[in-house]
XYZ file of N, CA, C and O in Angstrom:
532
model
N 10.728 19.087 -26.231
C 9.574 19.130 -25.706
C 9.404 17.912 -26.753
O 8.784 17.856 -27.326
N 8.918 16.284 -25.828
C 8.344 15.195 -26.666
C 6.535 15.438 -26.543
O 6.057 16.500 -26.158
N 6.756 14.274 -27.626
C 4.801 14.586 -27.629
C 4.098 14.425 -27.102
O 3.032 15.068 -26.884
N 4.233 13.372 -26.395
C 2.946 13.532 -24.934
C 2.997 14.220 -23.961
O 2.428 14.968 -23.085
N 4.598 14.542 -23.431
C 4.609 15.633 -22.756
C 3.951 17.658 -23.091
O 3.275 17.997 -22.538
N 3.912 17.655 -24.687
C 3.438 18.839 -25.316
C 2.109 18.474 -25.029
O 1.103 18.781 -24.676
N 1.293 16.687 -25.463
C -0.356 17.147 -25.574
C -0.413 17.222 -23.943
O -1.747 17.928 -23.268
N -0.194 16.936 -22.694
C 0.086 16.982 -21.622
C -0.182 18.343 -20.811
O -0.958 18.962 -20.232
N 0.716 19.180 -21.396
C 0.805 20.534 -21.222
C -0.633 20.827 -21.735
O -1.298 21.815 -21.394
N -1.041 20.773 -23.239
C -1.998 21.137 -23.812
C -3.359 20.739 -22.885
O -4.078 21.448 -22.290
N -3.532 19.502 -22.453
C -4.820 18.871 -22.006
C -5.060 19.387 -20.055
O -5.867 19.755 -19.806
N -3.223 19.900 -19.932
C -3.778 20.613 -18.209
C -4.100 22.106 -18.142
O -4.652 22.171 -17.168
N -4.501 22.331 -19.533
C -4.552 23.953 -19.818
C -6.624 23.730 -19.668
O -6.994 24.565 -19.313
N -6.762 22.287 -20.239
C -8.492 22.280 -20.099
C -8.642 22.646 -18.732
O -8.445 22.504 -17.622
N -10.224 23.983 -18.330
C -10.139 23.966 -17.102
C -11.084 22.308 -16.167
O -11.304 22.552 -15.085
N -11.009 21.274 -16.956
C -12.062 19.749 -16.259
C -10.968 19.357 -16.100
O -11.574 17.757 -15.438
N -9.439 19.676 -16.323
C -8.382 18.652 -16.149
C -7.200 19.434 -15.104
O -7.172 20.945 -14.801
N -6.722 18.699 -13.853
C -5.720 18.548 -13.456
C -5.047 17.752 -13.149
O -4.997 16.772 -13.174
N -3.595 17.965 -13.047
C -2.585 17.248 -12.890
C -2.425 16.779 -11.410
O -2.426 17.692 -10.779
N -2.417 15.474 -11.553
C -2.442 14.754 -10.414
C -1.350 14.058 -9.608
O -1.031 13.183 -10.855
N -1.190 13.235 -8.943
C -0.310 12.039 -8.893
C -1.362 10.373 -9.235
O -1.854 10.457 -8.960
N -0.208 10.108 -10.418
C -0.957 8.576 -10.734
C -1.019 7.914 -9.349
O 0.254 7.570 -9.221
N -1.843 7.386 -9.122
C -2.264 6.077 -8.559
C -1.180 4.240 -8.695
O -0.550 4.361 -8.093
N -0.880 4.523 -10.411
C -0.090 3.676 -10.643
C 1.301 3.671 -10.170
O 2.624 2.885 -9.949
N 1.731 4.970 -9.845
C 3.204 5.318 -9.552
C 4.105 4.946 -10.568
O 5.108 5.755 -10.474
N 3.471 5.000 -11.818
C 4.155 5.646 -13.009
C 3.614 6.754 -14.063
O 3.074 6.604 -14.623
N 4.759 7.613 -13.944
C 4.420 8.714 -15.023
C 3.549 9.990 -14.230
O 3.972 10.176 -13.060
N 3.404 10.760 -15.111
C 2.561 11.416 -15.026
C 0.727 11.524 -15.243
O 0.791 10.726 -15.600
N -0.425 12.316 -14.218
C -1.627 11.503 -14.269
C -2.344 13.083 -14.515
O -1.896 13.794 -13.950
N -3.730 12.811 -15.121
C -4.374 14.262 -15.193
C -5.530 13.372 -14.771
O -5.780 12.818 -14.926
N -6.553 15.013 -13.718
C -7.680 14.026 -12.815
C -8.989 15.036 -13.471
O -8.368 16.522 -13.815
N -10.178 14.371 -13.450
C -11.478 15.336 -13.546
C -12.204 15.476 -11.778
O -11.664 15.050 -11.497
N -13.478 15.241 -12.313
C -13.892 16.156 -11.231
C -13.909 14.517 -10.733
O -14.154 14.073 -8.720
N -14.312 13.554 -11.379
C -14.197 12.001 -11.208
C -13.521 11.152 -10.524
O -13.806 9.820 -10.235
N -12.098 11.691 -10.861
C -10.876 11.234 -10.413
C -10.059 11.146 -11.498
O -9.798 11.797 -12.509
N -8.873 9.875 -11.382
C -8.336 10.248 -12.552
C -8.589 9.541 -14.183
O -9.556 9.038 -14.072
N -8.090 9.775 -14.654
C -8.633 10.294 -16.371
C -7.292 9.765 -17.307
O -7.681 9.233 -17.980
N -6.239 9.744 -17.221
C -5.283 9.721 -17.978
C -3.627 9.904 -17.218
O -3.634 10.556 -16.338
N -2.938 8.584 -17.710
C -2.086 8.472 -17.246
C -1.086 8.598 -18.089
O -0.745 8.024 -19.311
N 0.145 9.569 -18.414
C 1.246 9.463 -18.816
C 2.307 8.711 -17.949
O 3.075 9.147 -17.804
N 2.305 7.179 -19.318
C 3.331 6.502 -18.508
C 4.739 6.781 -18.981
O 5.802 6.712 -18.261
N 5.127 7.096 -20.678
C 6.951 7.164 -21.461
C 6.409 8.461 -21.849
O 5.576 8.926 -22.066
N 7.449 8.717 -23.014
C 7.042 9.615 -23.487
C 6.481 9.890 -24.848
O 6.019 10.964 -25.838
N 6.122 8.379 -25.440
C 4.965 8.386 -26.120
C 4.097 7.407 -26.294
O 2.942 7.025 -26.720
N 3.677 7.590 -24.533
C 2.531 6.819 -24.374
C 1.412 7.354 -23.152
O 2.077 7.532 -22.150
N 0.525 7.054 -23.430
C -0.628 7.515 -22.569
C -2.109 6.538 -22.368
O -2.474 5.895 -23.230
N -2.312 6.395 -20.973
C -3.579 5.479 -20.665
C -4.770 6.717 -20.319
O -4.579 7.197 -19.424
N -5.047 6.526 -21.419
C -6.831 7.208 -21.096
C -8.289 6.176 -20.163
O -8.420 5.462 -20.959
N -8.668 6.408 -19.381
C -9.740 6.422 -18.659
C -11.435 6.653 -19.592
O -11.719 7.195 -19.076
N -11.581 5.685 -20.234
C -11.907 5.878 -21.638
C -13.765 5.404 -20.997
O -15.088 5.717 -21.665
N -14.124 4.488 -19.835
C -15.463 3.926 -19.703
C -14.787 2.375 -20.759
O -15.230 2.932 -21.813
N -15.714 1.608 -19.952
C -16.055 0.198 -20.343
C -18.037 0.653 -21.566
O -16.977 0.270 -22.905
N -17.951 1.700 -21.509
C -19.361 1.713 -22.292
C -19.019 2.370 -23.407
O -19.353 2.518 -24.482
N -18.431 3.783 -23.288
C -17.313 4.271 -24.181
C -16.461 3.666 -25.224
O -16.527 3.680 -26.374
N -15.777 2.504 -24.972
C -15.010 1.795 -24.933
C -15.929 0.949 -26.622
O -15.332 0.621 -27.465
N -16.635 0.387 -25.957
C -17.643 -0.128 -26.664
C -18.621 0.164 -27.880
O -18.769 0.052 -29.017
N -19.162 1.595 -27.617
C -19.425 2.705 -27.994
C -18.688 3.331 -29.337
O -19.093 2.565 -30.894
N -17.230 3.187 -29.222
C -16.322 3.505 -30.102
C -15.593 1.898 -30.520
O -14.476 2.867 -31.689
N -15.539 1.097 -30.370
C -14.677 0.133 -30.299
C -13.993 -0.128 -31.798
O -12.963 -0.273 -32.496
N -15.450 0.004 -32.789
C -14.786 -0.545 -34.237
C -13.961 0.552 -34.704
O -13.014 0.034 -35.608
N -13.706 1.277 -34.548
C -13.178 2.813 -35.190
C -11.745 2.689 -33.871
O -10.511 2.652 -34.757
N -11.694 2.380 -32.758
C -10.547 2.110 -32.003
C -9.557 1.241 -32.754
O -8.623 1.461 -32.784
N -10.223 -0.187 -32.875
C -9.118 -1.053 -33.698
C -8.771 -0.910 -34.717
O -7.634 -1.525 -34.815
N -9.256 0.485 -35.293
C -8.676 0.711 -36.623
C -7.422 1.322 -36.639
O -6.939 1.574 -37.327
N -7.476 1.806 -35.841
C -6.276 2.814 -35.279
C -4.900 2.241 -35.154
O -5.185 1.557 -34.199
N -3.985 2.317 -35.209
C -2.743 2.090 -34.931
C -2.416 2.571 -33.981
O -0.870 2.351 -33.380
N -2.783 3.855 -33.487
C -2.295 4.467 -32.147
C -3.169 3.933 -31.045
O -2.663 4.762 -30.267
N -3.822 2.869 -31.353
C -4.783 2.842 -30.222
C -4.683 1.357 -30.047
O -4.433 0.318 -31.006
N -4.347 0.926 -28.052
C -3.816 -0.127 -28.367
C -5.498 -0.693 -26.897
O -5.927 -0.224 -25.857
N -6.075 -1.708 -27.309
C -6.613 -1.780 -26.282
C -6.650 -3.496 -25.376
O -5.619 -4.374 -26.181
N -6.593 -3.436 -23.951
C -6.166 -4.273 -23.220
C -8.070 -5.072 -23.383
O -8.674 -4.424 -22.351
N -7.826 -6.289 -23.269
C -9.350 -7.178 -22.672
C -9.759 -6.883 -21.476
O -8.911 -6.958 -20.239
N -11.006 -6.445 -20.968
C -11.811 -6.148 -20.025
C -10.478 -5.105 -19.356
O -11.580 -4.670 -18.109
N -10.583 -4.072 -19.800
C -9.843 -2.446 -19.093
C -11.126 -1.870 -19.185
O -11.141 -1.415 -20.498
N -11.188 -0.525 -18.833
C -11.824 0.363 -18.740
C -11.045 1.445 -19.184
O -11.487 2.498 -20.046
N -9.549 1.538 -19.209
C -8.826 2.239 -19.989
C -8.311 2.040 -21.320
O -8.448 0.499 -22.108
N -7.725 2.759 -22.516
C -7.642 2.329 -23.741
C -5.917 3.263 -23.723
O -5.717 3.717 -23.097
N -4.751 2.850 -24.137
C -3.603 2.568 -24.450
C -3.214 3.683 -25.586
O -3.914 3.069 -26.689
N -2.909 5.101 -25.958
C -2.855 5.626 -26.618
C -1.174 6.085 -27.087
O -0.790 6.240 -26.173
N -0.888 5.801 -28.095
C 0.655 5.683 -28.990
C 0.873 7.281 -29.538
O -0.057 7.501 -30.256
N 1.773 7.819 -28.702
C 1.864 9.337 -29.395
C 3.272 9.477 -30.328
O 4.553 9.799 -29.563
N 2.925 9.411 -31.532
C 3.885 9.324 -32.560
C 4.045 10.803 -33.443
O 5.233 10.996 -33.884
N 3.492 11.365 -33.204
C 2.543 12.817 -34.543
C 1.451 13.079 -33.924
O 0.576 13.004 -32.789
N 1.907 14.533 -34.381
C 0.523 15.400 -34.383
C -0.851 15.174 -34.347
O -1.789 15.378 -33.723
N -0.820 14.401 -35.621
C -2.510 13.414 -35.593
C -2.927 12.793 -34.172
O -3.861 12.506 -34.211
N -1.925 11.972 -33.241
C -2.019 10.829 -32.860
C -2.572 11.988 -31.410
O -3.612 11.250 -30.510
N -1.879 13.022 -31.398
C -2.024 14.029 -30.242
C -3.613 14.466 -30.114
O -4.560 14.588 -29.621
N -4.190 15.166 -31.705
C -5.479 15.335 -32.092
C -6.214 13.883 -31.426
O -7.547 14.697 -31.285
N -6.051 12.489 -31.685
C -7.060 11.688 -31.585
C -7.037 11.907 -30.198
O -8.043 11.502 -29.570
N -5.616 11.725 -29.172
C -6.145 12.136 -27.764
C -6.851 13.003 -27.365
O -7.808 12.682 -26.524
N -7.083 14.035 -27.799
C -7.742 14.966 -27.383
C -9.249 14.789 -27.761
O -9.740 14.939 -26.781
N -9.675 14.236 -29.048
C -11.002 13.738 -28.978
C -11.354 12.500 -28.058
O -12.482 12.566 -27.296
N -10.370 11.947 -27.622
C -10.663 10.661 -27.251
C -10.628 11.612 -25.585
O -11.802 10.684 -24.241
N -9.931 12.315 -25.434
C -10.556 12.621 -23.892
C -11.598 13.881 -23.799
O -12.072 13.275 -22.854
N -12.179 14.449 -25.100
C -13.069 14.902 -24.952
C -14.114 13.757 -24.313
O -15.299 13.962 -23.655
N -14.507 12.691 -25.249
C -15.179 11.881 -25.194
C -15.103 11.521 -23.589
O -16.560 10.585 -22.667
N -14.202 10.697 -23.391
C -13.882 10.221 -21.478
C -14.489 10.932 -20.768
O -14.983 10.844 -20.104
N -14.732 12.548 -21.018
C -14.770 13.561 -19.893
C -16.269 13.591 -19.425
O -17.142 13.036 -19.013
N -16.695 13.332 -21.266
C -18.946 13.206 -21.074
C -18.632 11.916 -21.051
O -19.564 11.964 -19.621
N -18.043 11.076 -20.801
C -18.782 9.799 -20.595
C -18.242 9.672 -19.171
O -19.442 8.791 -18.517
N -17.336 9.989 -17.804
C -17.311 10.067 -16.651
C -18.815 11.023 -16.222
O -19.569 10.565 -15.197
N -19.278 12.192 -17.015
C -20.012 13.361 -16.835
C -21.296 12.235 -16.835
O -22.268 12.747 -15.645
N -21.845 12.081 -17.674
C -23.286 11.246 -17.877
C -23.446 10.137 -17.361
O -23.958 9.583 -16.581
N -22.523 8.853 -16.944
C -22.771 7.644 -16.333
C -21.311 6.922 -15.911
O -20.309 6.286 -17.106
N -20.572 7.106 -14.559
C -19.525 6.567 -14.235
C -19.959 4.942 -15.156
O -21.326 4.182 -14.854
N -18.260 4.399 -15.165
C -18.728 2.864 -15.105
C -19.652 2.300 -14.201
O -20.150 1.275 -14.389
N -19.202 1.691 -13.062
C -20.091 1.569 -11.516
C -20.913 2.695 -11.484
O -20.983 3.374 -10.704
N -22.188 1.787 -11.760
C -23.200 2.704 -11.066
C -23.448 3.231 -9.380
O -22.944 2.488 -8.841
N -23.966 4.182 -9.597
C -24.114 5.021 -8.444
C -22.208 5.486 -7.953
O -22.341 6.479 -6.192
N -21.214 5.032 -8.818
C -20.392 5.695 -8.551
C -19.265 6.584 -9.037
O -19.919 6.427 -10.254
N -17.944 7.125 -8.507
C -17.415 7.920 -9.924
C -16.136 6.906 -10.070
O -16.112 6.179 -9.232
N -15.246 7.359 -10.971
C -14.012 6.640 -10.935
C -13.350 6.626 -9.694
O -12.888 6.017 -9.309
N -13.467 7.789 -8.847
C -12.790 7.476 -7.714
C -12.995 6.996 -6.794
O -12.346 6.394 -5.837
N -14.366 6.607 -6.677
C -14.853 6.332 -5.611
C -14.484 4.426 -5.983
O -14.495 3.550 -5.078
N -14.508 4.043 -7.161
C -14.143 2.817 -8.007
C -13.277 2.903 -8.877
O -13.745 2.392 -9.822
N -11.821 3.458 -8.103
C -11.246 2.722 -8.758
C -10.597 1.936 -9.628
O -10.223 0.742 -9.030
N -10.361 2.186 -11.318
C -10.000 0.988 -12.452
C -8.547 0.859 -12.534
O -8.082 2.358 -12.652
N -7.567 -0.208 -12.463
C -6.849 0.333 -12.744
C -6.230 0.781 -14.041
O -6.827 -0.109 -14.810
N -5.121 0.912 -14.565
C -4.726 1.222 -15.816
C -3.577 0.344 -16.325
O -3.535 -0.697 -15.984
N -3.065 0.357 -17.996
C -3.091 -0.588 -18.614
C -1.895 -0.510 -18.494
O -1.386 -1.648 -18.995
N -0.871 0.174 -18.164
C -0.085 -0.162 -17.562
C 0.934 -1.399 -17.116
O 1.669 -1.952 -17.282
N 0.421 -2.040 -15.691
C 0.832 -2.957 -14.958
C -0.047 -4.329 -16.421
O 0.119 -5.567 -15.908
N -1.890 -4.199 -16.144
C -1.819 -4.854 -16.810
C -1.514 -5.049 -18.649
O -1.540 -6.656 -18.526
N -1.181 -4.526 -18.992
C 0.018 -4.904 -20.587
C 0.788 -5.739 -19.893
O 1.196 -6.556 -20.108
N 1.872 -5.572 -18.985
C 2.675 -6.729 -18.873
C 2.349 -7.801 -18.007
O 3.289 -8.793 -18.866
N 1.238 -7.863 -17.291
C 0.635 -9.032 -16.539
C -0.180 -9.989 -17.698
O 0.340 -11.271 -17.755
N -0.718 -9.153 -19.055
C -1.046 -10.492 -20.125
C 0.302 -10.726 -20.965
O -0.068 -11.787 -21.258
N 1.201 -9.562 -21.212
C 2.308 -9.995 -21.935
C 3.206 -11.743 -21.016
O 3.007 -12.816 -21.844
N 3.558 -11.479 -20.429
C 3.537 -12.548 -19.205
C 3.063 -13.371 -19.372
O 3.232 -14.861 -19.720
N 1.526 -13.947 -18.896
C 0.562 -14.673 -19.383
C 0.592 -15.630 -20.899
O 0.735 -16.650 -20.719
N 0.580 -14.580 -21.856
C 0.855 -15.363 -23.260
C 2.244 -16.161 -23.498
O 1.961 -16.986 -24.314
N 3.423 -15.506 -22.896
C 4.620 -16.305 -23.014
C 4.670 -17.668 -22.446
O 5.722 -18.213 -22.713
N 3.604 -18.109 -20.915
C 3.844 -18.802 -20.367
C 3.191 -20.488 -21.337
O 2.722 -20.305 -22.341
């Protein structure tokens, strides 16, 4: 079992999370009461809907981590899962994401399901294409 699928199995056992269809059409996803919260795109890459507010709050720490990729303007962070400590980081960030969605969604008065944000899977491809032009 790969690192990402091991992490998915662990997270799917959490009472606030269920496996759902990924709206971006790539890989597998987890949802909470507010909507999709994680997309497992590859065997080593997970996008986590952390919210803009939470990203700002933890940004200095997120930028120091070699396992995290931030995409400008995105509500999601990409976590590279190479080892067990990366899985532990994902678990910690998932707790923060669940708390952020329960306390205050990004869009005032709306849940993530009512105002879905695009994950980083397609955004990274678009940004890389723009940067190469």
